[in-house]
Short mmCIF file of C-alpha atoms and ligand atoms in Angstrom, two decimals:
data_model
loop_
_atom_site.label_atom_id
_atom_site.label_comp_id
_atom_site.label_asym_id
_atom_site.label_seq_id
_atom_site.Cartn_x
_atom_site.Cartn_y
_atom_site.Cartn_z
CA UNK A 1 15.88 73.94 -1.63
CA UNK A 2 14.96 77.33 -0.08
CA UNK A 3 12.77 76.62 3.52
CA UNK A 4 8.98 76.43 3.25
CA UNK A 5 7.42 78.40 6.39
CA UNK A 6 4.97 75.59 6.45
CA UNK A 7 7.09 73.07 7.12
CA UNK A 8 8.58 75.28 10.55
CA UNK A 9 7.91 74.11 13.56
CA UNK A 10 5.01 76.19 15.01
CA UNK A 11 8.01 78.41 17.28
CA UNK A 12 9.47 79.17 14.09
CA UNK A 13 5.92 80.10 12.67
CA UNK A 14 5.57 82.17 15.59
CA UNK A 15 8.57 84.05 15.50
CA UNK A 16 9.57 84.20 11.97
CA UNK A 17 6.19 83.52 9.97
CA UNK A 18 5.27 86.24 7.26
CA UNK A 19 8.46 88.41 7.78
CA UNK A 20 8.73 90.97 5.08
CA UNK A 21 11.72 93.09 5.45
CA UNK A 22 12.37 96.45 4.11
CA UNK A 23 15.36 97.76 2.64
CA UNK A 24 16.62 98.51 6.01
CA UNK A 25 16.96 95.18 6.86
CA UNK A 26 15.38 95.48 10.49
CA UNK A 27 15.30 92.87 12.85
CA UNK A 28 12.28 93.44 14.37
CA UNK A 29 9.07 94.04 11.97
CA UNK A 30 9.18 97.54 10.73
CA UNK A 31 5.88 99.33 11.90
CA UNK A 32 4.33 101.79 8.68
CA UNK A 33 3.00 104.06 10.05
CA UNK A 34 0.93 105.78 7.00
CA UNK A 35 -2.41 106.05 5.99
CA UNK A 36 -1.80 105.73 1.76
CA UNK A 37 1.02 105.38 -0.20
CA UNK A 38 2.21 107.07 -3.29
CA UNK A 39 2.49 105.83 -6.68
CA UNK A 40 5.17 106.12 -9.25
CA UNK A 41 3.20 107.51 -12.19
CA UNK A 42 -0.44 107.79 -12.69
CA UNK A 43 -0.63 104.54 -14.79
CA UNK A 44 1.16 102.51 -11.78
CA UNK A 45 -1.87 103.98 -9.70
CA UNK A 46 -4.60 102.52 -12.29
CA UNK A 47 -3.09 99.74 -12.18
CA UNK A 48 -2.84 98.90 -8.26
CA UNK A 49 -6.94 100.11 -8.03
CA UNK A 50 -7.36 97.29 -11.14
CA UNK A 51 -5.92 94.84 -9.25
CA UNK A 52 -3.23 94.33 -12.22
CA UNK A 53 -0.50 95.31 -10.10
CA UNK A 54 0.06 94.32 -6.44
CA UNK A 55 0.75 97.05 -3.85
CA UNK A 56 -0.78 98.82 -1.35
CA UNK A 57 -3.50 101.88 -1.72
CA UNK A 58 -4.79 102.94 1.27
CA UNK A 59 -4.43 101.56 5.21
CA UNK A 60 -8.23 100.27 5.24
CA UNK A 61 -7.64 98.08 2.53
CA UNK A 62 -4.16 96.72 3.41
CA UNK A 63 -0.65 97.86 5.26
CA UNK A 64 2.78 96.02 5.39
CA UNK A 65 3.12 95.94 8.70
CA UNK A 66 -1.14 94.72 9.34
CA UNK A 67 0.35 91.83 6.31
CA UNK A 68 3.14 90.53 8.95
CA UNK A 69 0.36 90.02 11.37
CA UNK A 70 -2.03 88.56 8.74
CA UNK A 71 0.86 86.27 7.18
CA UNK A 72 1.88 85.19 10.00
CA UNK A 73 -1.30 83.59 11.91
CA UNK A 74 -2.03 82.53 8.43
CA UNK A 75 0.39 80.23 8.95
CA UNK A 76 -0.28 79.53 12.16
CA UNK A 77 -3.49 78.36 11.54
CA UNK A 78 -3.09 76.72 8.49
CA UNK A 79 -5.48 79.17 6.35
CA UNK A 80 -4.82 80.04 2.74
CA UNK A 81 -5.21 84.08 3.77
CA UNK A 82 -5.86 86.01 6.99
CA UNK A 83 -8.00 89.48 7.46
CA UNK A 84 -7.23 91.25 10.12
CA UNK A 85 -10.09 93.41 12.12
CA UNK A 86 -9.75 96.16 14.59
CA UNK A 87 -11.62 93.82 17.09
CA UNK A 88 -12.89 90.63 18.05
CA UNK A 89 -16.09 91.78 17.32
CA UNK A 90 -15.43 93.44 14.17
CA UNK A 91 -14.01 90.14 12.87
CA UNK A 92 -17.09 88.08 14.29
CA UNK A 93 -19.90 90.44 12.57
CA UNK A 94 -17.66 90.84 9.12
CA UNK A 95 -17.34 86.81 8.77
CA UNK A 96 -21.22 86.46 9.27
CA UNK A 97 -22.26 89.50 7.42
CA UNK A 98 -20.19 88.20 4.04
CA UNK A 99 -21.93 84.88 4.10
CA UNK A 100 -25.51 86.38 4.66
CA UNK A 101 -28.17 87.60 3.19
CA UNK A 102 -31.57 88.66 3.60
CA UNK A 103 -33.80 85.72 3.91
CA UNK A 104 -30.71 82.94 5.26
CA UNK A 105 -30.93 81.17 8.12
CA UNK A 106 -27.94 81.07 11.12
CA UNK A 107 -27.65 77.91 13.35
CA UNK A 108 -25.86 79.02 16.58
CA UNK A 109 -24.56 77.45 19.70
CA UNK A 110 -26.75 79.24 22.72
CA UNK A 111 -23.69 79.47 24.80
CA UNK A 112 -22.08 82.58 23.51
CA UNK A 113 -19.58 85.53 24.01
CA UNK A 114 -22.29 88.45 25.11
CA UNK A 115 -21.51 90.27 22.31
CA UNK A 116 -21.49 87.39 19.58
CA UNK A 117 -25.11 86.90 20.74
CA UNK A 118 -26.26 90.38 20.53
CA UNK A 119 -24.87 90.17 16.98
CA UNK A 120 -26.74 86.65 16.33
CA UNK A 121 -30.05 87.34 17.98
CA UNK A 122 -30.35 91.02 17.42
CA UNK A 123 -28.37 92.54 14.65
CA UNK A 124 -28.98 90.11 11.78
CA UNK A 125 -32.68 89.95 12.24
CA UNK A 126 -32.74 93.56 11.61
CA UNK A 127 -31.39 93.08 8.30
CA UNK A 128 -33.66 89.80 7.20
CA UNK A 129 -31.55 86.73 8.53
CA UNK A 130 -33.50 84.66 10.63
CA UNK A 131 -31.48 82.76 13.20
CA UNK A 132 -31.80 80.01 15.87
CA UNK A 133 -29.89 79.02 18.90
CA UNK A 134 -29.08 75.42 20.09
CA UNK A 135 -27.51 73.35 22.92
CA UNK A 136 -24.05 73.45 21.17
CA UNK A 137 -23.29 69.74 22.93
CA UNK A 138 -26.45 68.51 21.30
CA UNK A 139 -25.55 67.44 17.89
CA UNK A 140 -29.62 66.40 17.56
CA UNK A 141 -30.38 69.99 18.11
CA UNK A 142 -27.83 71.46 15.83
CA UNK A 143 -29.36 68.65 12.96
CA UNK A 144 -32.73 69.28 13.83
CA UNK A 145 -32.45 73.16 13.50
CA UNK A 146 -31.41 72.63 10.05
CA UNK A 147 -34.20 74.81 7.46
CA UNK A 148 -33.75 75.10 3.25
CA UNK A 149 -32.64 78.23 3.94
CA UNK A 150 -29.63 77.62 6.91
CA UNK A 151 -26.39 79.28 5.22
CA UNK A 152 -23.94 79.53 8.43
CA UNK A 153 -23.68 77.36 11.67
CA UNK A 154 -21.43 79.47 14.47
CA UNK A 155 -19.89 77.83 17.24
CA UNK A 156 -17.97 79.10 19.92
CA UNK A 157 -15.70 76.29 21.51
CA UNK A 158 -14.98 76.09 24.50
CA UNK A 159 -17.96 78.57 25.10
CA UNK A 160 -17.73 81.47 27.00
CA UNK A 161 -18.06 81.71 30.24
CA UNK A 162 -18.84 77.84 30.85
CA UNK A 163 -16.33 76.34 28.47
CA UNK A 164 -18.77 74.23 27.23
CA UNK A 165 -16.92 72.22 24.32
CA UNK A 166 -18.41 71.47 20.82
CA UNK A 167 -17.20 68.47 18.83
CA UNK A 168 -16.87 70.23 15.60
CA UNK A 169 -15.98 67.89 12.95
CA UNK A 170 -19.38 66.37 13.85
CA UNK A 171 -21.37 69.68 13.66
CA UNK A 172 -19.11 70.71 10.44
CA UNK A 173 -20.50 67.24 8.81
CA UNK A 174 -23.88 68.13 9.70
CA UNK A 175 -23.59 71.75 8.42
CA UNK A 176 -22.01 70.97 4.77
CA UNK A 177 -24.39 67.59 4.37
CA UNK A 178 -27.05 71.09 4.69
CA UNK A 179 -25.15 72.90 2.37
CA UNK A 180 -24.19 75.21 5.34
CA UNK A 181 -20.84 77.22 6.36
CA UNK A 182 -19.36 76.54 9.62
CA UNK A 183 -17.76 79.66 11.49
CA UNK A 184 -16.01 78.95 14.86
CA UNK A 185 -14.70 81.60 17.29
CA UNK A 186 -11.55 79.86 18.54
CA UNK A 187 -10.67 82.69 21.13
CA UNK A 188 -10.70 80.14 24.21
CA UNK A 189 -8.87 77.28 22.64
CA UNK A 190 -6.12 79.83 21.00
CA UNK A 191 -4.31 78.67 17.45
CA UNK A 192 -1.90 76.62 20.09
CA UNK A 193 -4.41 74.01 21.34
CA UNK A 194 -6.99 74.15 18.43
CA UNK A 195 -6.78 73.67 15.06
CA UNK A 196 -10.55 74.60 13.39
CA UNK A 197 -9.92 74.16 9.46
CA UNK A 198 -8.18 70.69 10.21
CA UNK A 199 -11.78 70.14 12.09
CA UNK A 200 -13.66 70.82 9.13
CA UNK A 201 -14.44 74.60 9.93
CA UNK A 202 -14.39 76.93 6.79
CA UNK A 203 -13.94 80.40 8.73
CA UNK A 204 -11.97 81.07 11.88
CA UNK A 205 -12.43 84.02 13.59
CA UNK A 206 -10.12 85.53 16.58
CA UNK A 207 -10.13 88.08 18.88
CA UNK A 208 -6.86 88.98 18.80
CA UNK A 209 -7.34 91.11 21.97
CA UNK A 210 -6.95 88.13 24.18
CA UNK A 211 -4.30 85.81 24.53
CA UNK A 212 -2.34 86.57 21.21
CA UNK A 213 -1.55 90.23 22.89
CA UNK A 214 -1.52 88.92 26.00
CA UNK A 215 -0.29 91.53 27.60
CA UNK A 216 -3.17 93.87 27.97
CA UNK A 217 -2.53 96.74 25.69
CA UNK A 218 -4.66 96.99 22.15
CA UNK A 219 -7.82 94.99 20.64
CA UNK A 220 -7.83 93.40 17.15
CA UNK A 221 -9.02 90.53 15.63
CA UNK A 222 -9.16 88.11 12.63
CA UNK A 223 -10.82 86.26 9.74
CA UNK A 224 -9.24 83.13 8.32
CA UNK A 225 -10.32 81.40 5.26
CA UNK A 226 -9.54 80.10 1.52
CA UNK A 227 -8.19 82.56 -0.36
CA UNK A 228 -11.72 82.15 -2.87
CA UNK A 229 -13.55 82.77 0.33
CA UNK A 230 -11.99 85.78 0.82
CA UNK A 231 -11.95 87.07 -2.62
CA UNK A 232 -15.87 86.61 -2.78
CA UNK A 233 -17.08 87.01 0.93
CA UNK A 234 -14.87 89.13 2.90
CA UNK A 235 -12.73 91.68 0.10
CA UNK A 236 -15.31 93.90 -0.63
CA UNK A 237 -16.98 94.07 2.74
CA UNK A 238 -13.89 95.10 4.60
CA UNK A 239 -13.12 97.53 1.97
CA UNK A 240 -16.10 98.91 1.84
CA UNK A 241 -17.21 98.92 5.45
CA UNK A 242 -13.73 99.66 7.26
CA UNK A 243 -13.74 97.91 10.14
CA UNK A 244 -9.37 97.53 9.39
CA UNK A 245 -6.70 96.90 12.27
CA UNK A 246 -4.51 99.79 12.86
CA UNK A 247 -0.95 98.95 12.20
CA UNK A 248 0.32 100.41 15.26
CA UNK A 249 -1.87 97.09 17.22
CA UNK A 250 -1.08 94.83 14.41
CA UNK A 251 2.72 95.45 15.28
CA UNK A 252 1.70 95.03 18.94
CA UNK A 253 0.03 91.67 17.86
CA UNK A 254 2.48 90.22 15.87
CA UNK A 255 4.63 90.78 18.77
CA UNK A 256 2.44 89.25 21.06
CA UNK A 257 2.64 86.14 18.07
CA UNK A 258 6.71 85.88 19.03
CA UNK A 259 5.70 84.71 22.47
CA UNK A 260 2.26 83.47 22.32
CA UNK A 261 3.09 79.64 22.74
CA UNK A 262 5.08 80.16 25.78
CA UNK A 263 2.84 81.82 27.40
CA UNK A 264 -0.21 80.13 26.68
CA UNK A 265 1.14 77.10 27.55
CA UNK A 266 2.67 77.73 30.60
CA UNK A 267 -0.63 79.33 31.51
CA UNK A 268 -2.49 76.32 30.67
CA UNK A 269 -0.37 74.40 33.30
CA UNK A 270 -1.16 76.51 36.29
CA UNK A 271 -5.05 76.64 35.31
CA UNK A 272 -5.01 72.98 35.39
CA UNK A 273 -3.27 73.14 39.17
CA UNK A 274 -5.53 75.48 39.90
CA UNK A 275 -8.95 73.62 38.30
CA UNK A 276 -7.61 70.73 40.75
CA UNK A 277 -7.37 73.24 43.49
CA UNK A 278 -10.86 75.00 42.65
CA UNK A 279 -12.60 71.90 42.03
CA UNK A 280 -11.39 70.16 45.52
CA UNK A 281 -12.82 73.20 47.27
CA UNK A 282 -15.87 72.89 49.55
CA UNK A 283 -17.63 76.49 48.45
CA UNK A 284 -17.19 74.91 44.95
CA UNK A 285 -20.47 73.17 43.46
CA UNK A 286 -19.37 72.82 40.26
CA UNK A 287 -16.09 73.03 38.07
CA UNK A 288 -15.75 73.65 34.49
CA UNK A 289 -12.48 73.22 32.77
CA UNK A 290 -11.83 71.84 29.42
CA UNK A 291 -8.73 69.95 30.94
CA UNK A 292 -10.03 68.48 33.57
CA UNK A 293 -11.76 64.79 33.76
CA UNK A 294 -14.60 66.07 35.40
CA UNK A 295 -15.41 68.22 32.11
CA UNK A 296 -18.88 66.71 30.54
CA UNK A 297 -17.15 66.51 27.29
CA UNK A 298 -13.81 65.35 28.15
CA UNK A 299 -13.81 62.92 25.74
CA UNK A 300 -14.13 65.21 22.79
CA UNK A 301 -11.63 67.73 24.55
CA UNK A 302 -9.01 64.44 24.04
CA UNK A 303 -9.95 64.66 20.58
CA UNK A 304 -10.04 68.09 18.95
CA UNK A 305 -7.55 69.84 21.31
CA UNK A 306 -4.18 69.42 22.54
CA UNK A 307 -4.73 70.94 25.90
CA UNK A 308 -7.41 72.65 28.36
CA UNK A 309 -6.41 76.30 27.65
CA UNK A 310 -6.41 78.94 30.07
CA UNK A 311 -9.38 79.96 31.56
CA UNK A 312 -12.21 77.86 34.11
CA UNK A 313 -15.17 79.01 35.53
CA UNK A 314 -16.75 77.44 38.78
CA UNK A 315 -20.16 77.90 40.41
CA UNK A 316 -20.27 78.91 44.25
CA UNK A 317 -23.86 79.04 46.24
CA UNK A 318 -24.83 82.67 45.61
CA UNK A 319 -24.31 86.01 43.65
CA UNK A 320 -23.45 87.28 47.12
CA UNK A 321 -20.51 84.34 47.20
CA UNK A 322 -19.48 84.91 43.98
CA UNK A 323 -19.00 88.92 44.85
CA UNK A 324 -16.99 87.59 48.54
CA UNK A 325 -15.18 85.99 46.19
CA UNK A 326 -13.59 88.96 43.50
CA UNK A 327 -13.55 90.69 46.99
CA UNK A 328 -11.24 89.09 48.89
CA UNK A 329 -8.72 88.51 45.56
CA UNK A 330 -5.54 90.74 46.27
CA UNK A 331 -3.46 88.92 43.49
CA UNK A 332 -5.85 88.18 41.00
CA UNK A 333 -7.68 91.67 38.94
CA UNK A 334 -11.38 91.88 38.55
CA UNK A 335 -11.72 92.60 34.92
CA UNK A 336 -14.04 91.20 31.84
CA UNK A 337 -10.65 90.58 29.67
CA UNK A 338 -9.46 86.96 29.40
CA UNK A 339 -5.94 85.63 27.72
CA UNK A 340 -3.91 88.20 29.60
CA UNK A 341 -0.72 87.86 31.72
CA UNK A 342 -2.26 88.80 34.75
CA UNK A 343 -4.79 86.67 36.42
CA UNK A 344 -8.45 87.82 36.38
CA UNK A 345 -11.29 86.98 37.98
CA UNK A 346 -15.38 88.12 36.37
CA UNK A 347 -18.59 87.70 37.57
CA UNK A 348 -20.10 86.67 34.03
CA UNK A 349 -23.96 87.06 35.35
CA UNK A 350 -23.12 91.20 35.89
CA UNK A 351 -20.60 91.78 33.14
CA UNK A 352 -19.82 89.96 29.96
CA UNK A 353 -22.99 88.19 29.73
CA UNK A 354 -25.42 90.78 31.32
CA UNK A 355 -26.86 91.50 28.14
CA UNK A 356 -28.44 88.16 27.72
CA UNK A 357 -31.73 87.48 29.22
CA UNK A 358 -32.08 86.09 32.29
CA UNK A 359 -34.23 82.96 31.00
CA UNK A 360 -31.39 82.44 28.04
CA UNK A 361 -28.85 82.74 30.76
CA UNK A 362 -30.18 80.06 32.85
CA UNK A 363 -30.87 77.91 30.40
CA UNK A 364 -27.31 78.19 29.26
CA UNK A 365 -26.19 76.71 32.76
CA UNK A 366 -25.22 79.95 33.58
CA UNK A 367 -25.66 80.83 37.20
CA UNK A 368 -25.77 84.33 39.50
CA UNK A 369 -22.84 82.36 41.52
CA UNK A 370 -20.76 81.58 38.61
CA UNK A 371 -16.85 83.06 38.62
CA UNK A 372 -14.87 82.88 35.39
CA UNK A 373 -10.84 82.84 35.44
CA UNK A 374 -8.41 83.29 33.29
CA UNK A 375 -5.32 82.65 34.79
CA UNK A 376 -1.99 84.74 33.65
CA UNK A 377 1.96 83.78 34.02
CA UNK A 378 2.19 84.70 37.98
CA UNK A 379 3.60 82.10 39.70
CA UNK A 380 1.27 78.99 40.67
CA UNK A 381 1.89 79.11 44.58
CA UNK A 382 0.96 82.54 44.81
CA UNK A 383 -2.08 82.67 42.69
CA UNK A 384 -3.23 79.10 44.65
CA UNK A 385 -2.78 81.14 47.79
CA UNK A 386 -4.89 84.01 46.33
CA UNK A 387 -7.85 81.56 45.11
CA UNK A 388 -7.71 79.40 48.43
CA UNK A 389 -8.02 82.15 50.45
CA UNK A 390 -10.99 84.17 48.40
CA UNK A 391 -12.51 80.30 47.91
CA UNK A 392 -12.47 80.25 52.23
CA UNK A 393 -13.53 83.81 52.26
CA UNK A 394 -17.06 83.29 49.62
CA UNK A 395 -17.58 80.16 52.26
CA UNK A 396 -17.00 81.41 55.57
CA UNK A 397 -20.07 84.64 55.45
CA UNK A 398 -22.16 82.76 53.52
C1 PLP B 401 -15.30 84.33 22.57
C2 PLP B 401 -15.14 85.78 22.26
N1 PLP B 401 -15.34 86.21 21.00
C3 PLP B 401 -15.21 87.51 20.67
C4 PLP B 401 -14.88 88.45 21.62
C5 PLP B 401 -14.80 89.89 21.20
O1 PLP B 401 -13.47 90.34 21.12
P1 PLP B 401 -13.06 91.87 21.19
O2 PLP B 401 -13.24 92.30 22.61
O3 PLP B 401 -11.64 91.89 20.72
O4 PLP B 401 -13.98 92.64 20.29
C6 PLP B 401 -14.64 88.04 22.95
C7 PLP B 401 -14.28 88.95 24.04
O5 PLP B 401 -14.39 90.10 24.14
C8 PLP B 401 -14.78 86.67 23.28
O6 PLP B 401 -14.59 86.23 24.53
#
């Protein structure tokens, strides 16, 4: 009986899922390099635009080497078919904008990715899809929010920056007993520690940028769905509308697949040390960490993931501690990215999130004081060093 990739282990998945070898028998995934291909004879051409024969056309509509990538976290994730997007955001706006139209209704979680919320509350109003935002922990909010017309619900768990965590097979009930899509952004949670379609979530979408690179080099993202989904929701719109991964970062990113367990989880074990750390520290008012039994929803963490991922946020007294803070880091980077193997520290308030209101922010939980971290693969002593010290520094002028 020949091996069925779904029955690998997910390190097999990882390293051999969706390899498609050319003549040449590489050993690493061949990268293509071209923008269209040629075809036999004319017929052979009519029949690849007809759909009759497979093959590829044209690098917006498919590539062998963006197929690895696709194939692979297809199988990752357990999703009949994967699309990948040149970004995290392409992939977010392309899985709403195939299951909306003018006149729906969007259900999402307030506590939201800058961006995703800029798409949510301005973009698809401008094109006739009303939408409302609710405490994501509130499943009365997310059932009262419900309208005739509500086609999608979008949640984003653990949120960004305040990992806030949704349960989602209860939210997914609510949505289909509405007759409503759920879409969840699994970025924070990665494909290791969270498994949306086994949740009851009918489109996953992925920055790719983050921790399945890794390694800070290209953006990309990802739709994942049924195969009918696809075909209906999502084929003509990414043909169409181009928003296609290059092949040169989906052979980056299917790269970055080879190693993404290892790294994710051994950077899950040194955020936990370091939540312990954070959270025992006297300049700290509040923790937030997925993994940790302080979290407010640690019971539903237990339940829908297999571990606290790789990124906390904490609250200190002040925008002016919060800034000491990123200051007095020497190990740790100030950037916006997360998922990376180097450590990084943001001031969500300034950067990522600047773009929502100050109201919205606050009523998010989301404070001038608040530092997110995602914490990379350098070694735990060093970056608890770093974080003490920059912890002792945001206290000590305050
Ligand atoms: C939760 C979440 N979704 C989507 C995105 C967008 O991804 P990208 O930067 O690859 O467009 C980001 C970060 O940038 C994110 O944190």
């Amino acid at each position: 009986m020949a091996e069925d990739p779904h029955d690998w282990e997910i390190e097999t998945q990882l390293v051999r899922g969706g390899m498609a070898r050319s003549p040449y028998g590489e050993i690493s995934e061949a990268l293509f390099l071209t923008q269209s291909f040629a075809y036999p004879d004319a017929a052979s051409a009519d029949a690849r635009f007809s759909g009759d024969k497979p093959g590829f056309i044209y690098q917006r509509f498919g590539n062998p080497t963006t197929q690895i990538f696709e194939d692979r976290l297809a199988l990752l994730e357990g999703a009949e078919v994967c699309r990948a997007t040149a970004s995290g955001m392409a992939a977010v706006t392309s899985a709403l904008m195939g299951l909306l139209r003018a006149g729906d209704h969007l259900v999402a979680g307030r506590a939201l990715f800058g961006s995703c919320r800029w798409v949510v509350a301005e973009l698809l109003p401008r094109y006739g899809v009303e939408t409302t935002f609710v405490d994501a922990t509130d499943l009365g909010a997310w059932q009262s929010a419900v309208r005739p017309n509500t086609k999608v619900f979008l949640i984003e768990t653990p949120a960004n920056p305040l990992l806030e965590v949704t349960d989602v097979q209860a939210v997914a009930d609510i949505a289909h007993a509405a007759g409503a899509l759920v879409v969840l952004d699994n970025v924070f949670a990665t494909p290791i520690f969270q498994k949306p379609l086994e949740l009851g979530t009918d489109v996953v979408v992925y920055s790719a940028t983050k921790h399945i690179d890794g390694q800070g080099r290209v953006l990309g993202g990802a739709i994942l769905s049924t195969a009918e989904r696809v075909e209906n929701a999502y084929k003509d719109l990414l043909r169409h509308t181009g928003p296609a991964l290059s092949p040169f970062n989906a052979w980056v990113l299917t790269k970055g697949l080879e190693t993404l367990e290892l790294r994710v989880r051994r950077q899950a074990d040194t955020a936990a040390h370091l939540a312990e750390l954070v959270g025992a520290h006297s300049a700290v008012s509040r923790l937030f960490y997925p993994g940790h039994p302080s979290h407010p929803q640690a019971a539903i963490v237990a339940r829908q993931m297999s571990g606290g991922g790789t990124v906390l946020a904490f609250d200190l007294e002040t925008q002016e501690a919060a800034w000491r803070f990123l200051d007095a880091l020497e190990i740790v980077d100030i950037s916006n990215n997360l998922g990376d193997a180097k450590s990084m520290a943001t001031h969500p308030s300034t950067t990522t999130h600047r773009s929502v209101p100050e109201t919205e922010r606050l009523a998010m939980g989301l404070t001038p004081g608040c530092v997110r971290l995602s914490v990379g693969l350098e070694g735990r002593g060093d970056l608890a060093r770093d974080v003490t010290r920059a912890l002792d520094r945001a206290r000590a002028n305050g």
